[in-house]
């Protein structure tokens, strides 16, 4: 605590990201992709003319927005890009959720959302998950100041169908509904086709997980032109150039290679489903997941102890120290070799 801090900064509870270890470990703690980005990305990095860095990037990131628009079958004025989807989300909270009425969020979801609420002084209410650990769509209040959840949800992995999302949107028309689709490419169903019919729907997504580019920092949102303009108003009051020239070109290259994308994501899906079965054989309770992670607990072993024992053996997973999640570990899906090593180690630890 410093006397130099603004009063509001003294009240903040910042988000704590998963650890990035300095030593070499099997890293299954931040849902990164175990495979390298598309080969075209490496070519961009190798061939990028350093002289271009003299100039500021295009403040509108037009080329990348057009590539995303083509990919998702929308217009470029329905696409917003940011420095990671965390930045896009921060702008969305600022642009849409500073309302009289409280924001509605599920009790368990991406833990950054309450952090943004505190940053912007947004009141929020939380809704308990359903019996199958699902986001309780029917309990989300049409009178809210806004609604946000991840689909597939983090760190659970449960995913709602587009039809279920559409039922929500038929009912909730007076506030913005943000659906964070960071994990949708691992088996969820995107709600993007609904943006043309529901002007209050904003979908956010990221290049960090399914495109293997967490280190590049690229996220995006898709919605109606009026929502995108709202995001641009915030962005242009904060930083004109969130996307650097290299990230811009590398992002386009990542989108171009559809075959590589399909190969990587189907490999991860297959590895996830194998790992799920193997962990169940060890006695773990494994929640169904449409994401690139599994949330698991063992009836006879404490999650925090298993987390530490794995860490000692060079395997990093995630343990959340909250009442709702303390019995669980979240395990990101790595390569088949990494997962075989994990399963073998857990088999020794739970024997
Ligand atoms: C990883 C993640 C993000 C953040 O992604 P970045 O684009 O790397 O900032 C956003 N939402 C959820 C649910 C995530 O898991």
Short mmCIF file of C-alpha atoms and ligand atoms in Angstrom, two decimals, residues 15 30-31 82-87 89 109-110 112-113 116 150-154 180-183 204-209 213-214 217-220 293 330, ligand 1:
data_model
loop_
_atom_site.label_atom_id
_atom_site.label_comp_id
_atom_site.label_asym_id
_atom_site.label_seq_id
_atom_site.Cartn_x
_atom_site.Cartn_y
_atom_site.Cartn_z
CA UNK A 15 -6.17 -10.96 -11.45
CA UNK A 30 -2.53 -21.78 -18.53
CA UNK A 31 -4.35 -23.53 -21.40
CA UNK A 82 -7.34 -5.85 -29.33
CA UNK A 83 -4.12 -6.66 -27.51
CA UNK A 84 -5.34 -10.05 -26.29
CA UNK A 85 -8.99 -10.72 -25.58
CA UNK A 86 -8.38 -9.59 -22.01
CA UNK A 87 -8.03 -6.08 -23.42
CA UNK A 89 -13.03 -7.65 -22.49
CA UNK A 109 -16.60 -18.42 -14.67
CA UNK A 110 -13.47 -16.63 -15.90
CA UNK A 112 -11.10 -11.81 -14.61
CA UNK A 113 -14.73 -10.58 -14.89
CA UNK A 116 -12.90 -5.62 -14.23
CA UNK A 150 -17.63 -17.91 -21.15
CA UNK A 151 -18.98 -20.61 -23.50
CA UNK A 152 -17.44 -23.18 -23.16
CA UNK A 153 -17.28 -21.99 -19.57
CA UNK A 154 -13.96 -21.61 -17.77
CA UNK A 180 -16.48 -15.21 -24.30
CA UNK A 181 -15.65 -17.95 -26.81
CA UNK A 182 -11.95 -18.30 -25.96
CA UNK A 183 -12.35 -22.12 -26.04
CA UNK A 204 -15.15 -12.31 -27.89
CA UNK A 205 -12.42 -14.71 -28.93
CA UNK A 206 -8.64 -15.01 -28.90
CA UNK A 207 -5.66 -16.21 -30.92
CA UNK A 208 -4.04 -17.39 -27.65
CA UNK A 209 -5.52 -20.87 -27.33
CA UNK A 213 -0.36 -17.36 -30.23
CA UNK A 214 -0.67 -16.51 -26.52
CA UNK A 217 -1.40 -10.94 -27.72
CA UNK A 218 -4.27 -10.90 -30.20
CA UNK A 219 -7.95 -11.01 -29.33
CA UNK A 220 -11.11 -9.95 -31.13
CA UNK A 293 -8.57 -28.40 -20.32
CA UNK A 330 -7.52 -27.78 -13.88
C1 LIG B 1 -7.42 -17.26 -21.91
C2 LIG B 1 -8.74 -16.57 -21.75
C3 LIG B 1 -8.92 -15.25 -22.15
C4 LIG B 1 -7.78 -14.34 -22.47
O1 LIG B 1 -7.17 -14.52 -23.62
P1 LIG B 1 -6.07 -13.53 -24.16
O2 LIG B 1 -6.52 -13.29 -25.55
O3 LIG B 1 -4.79 -14.29 -24.07
O4 LIG B 1 -6.05 -12.27 -23.35
C5 LIG B 1 -10.19 -14.72 -22.11
N1 LIG B 1 -11.23 -15.43 -21.65
C6 LIG B 1 -11.10 -16.68 -21.22
C7 LIG B 1 -12.28 -17.42 -20.73
C8 LIG B 1 -9.83 -17.28 -21.25
O5 LIG B 1 -9.68 -18.50 -20.75
#
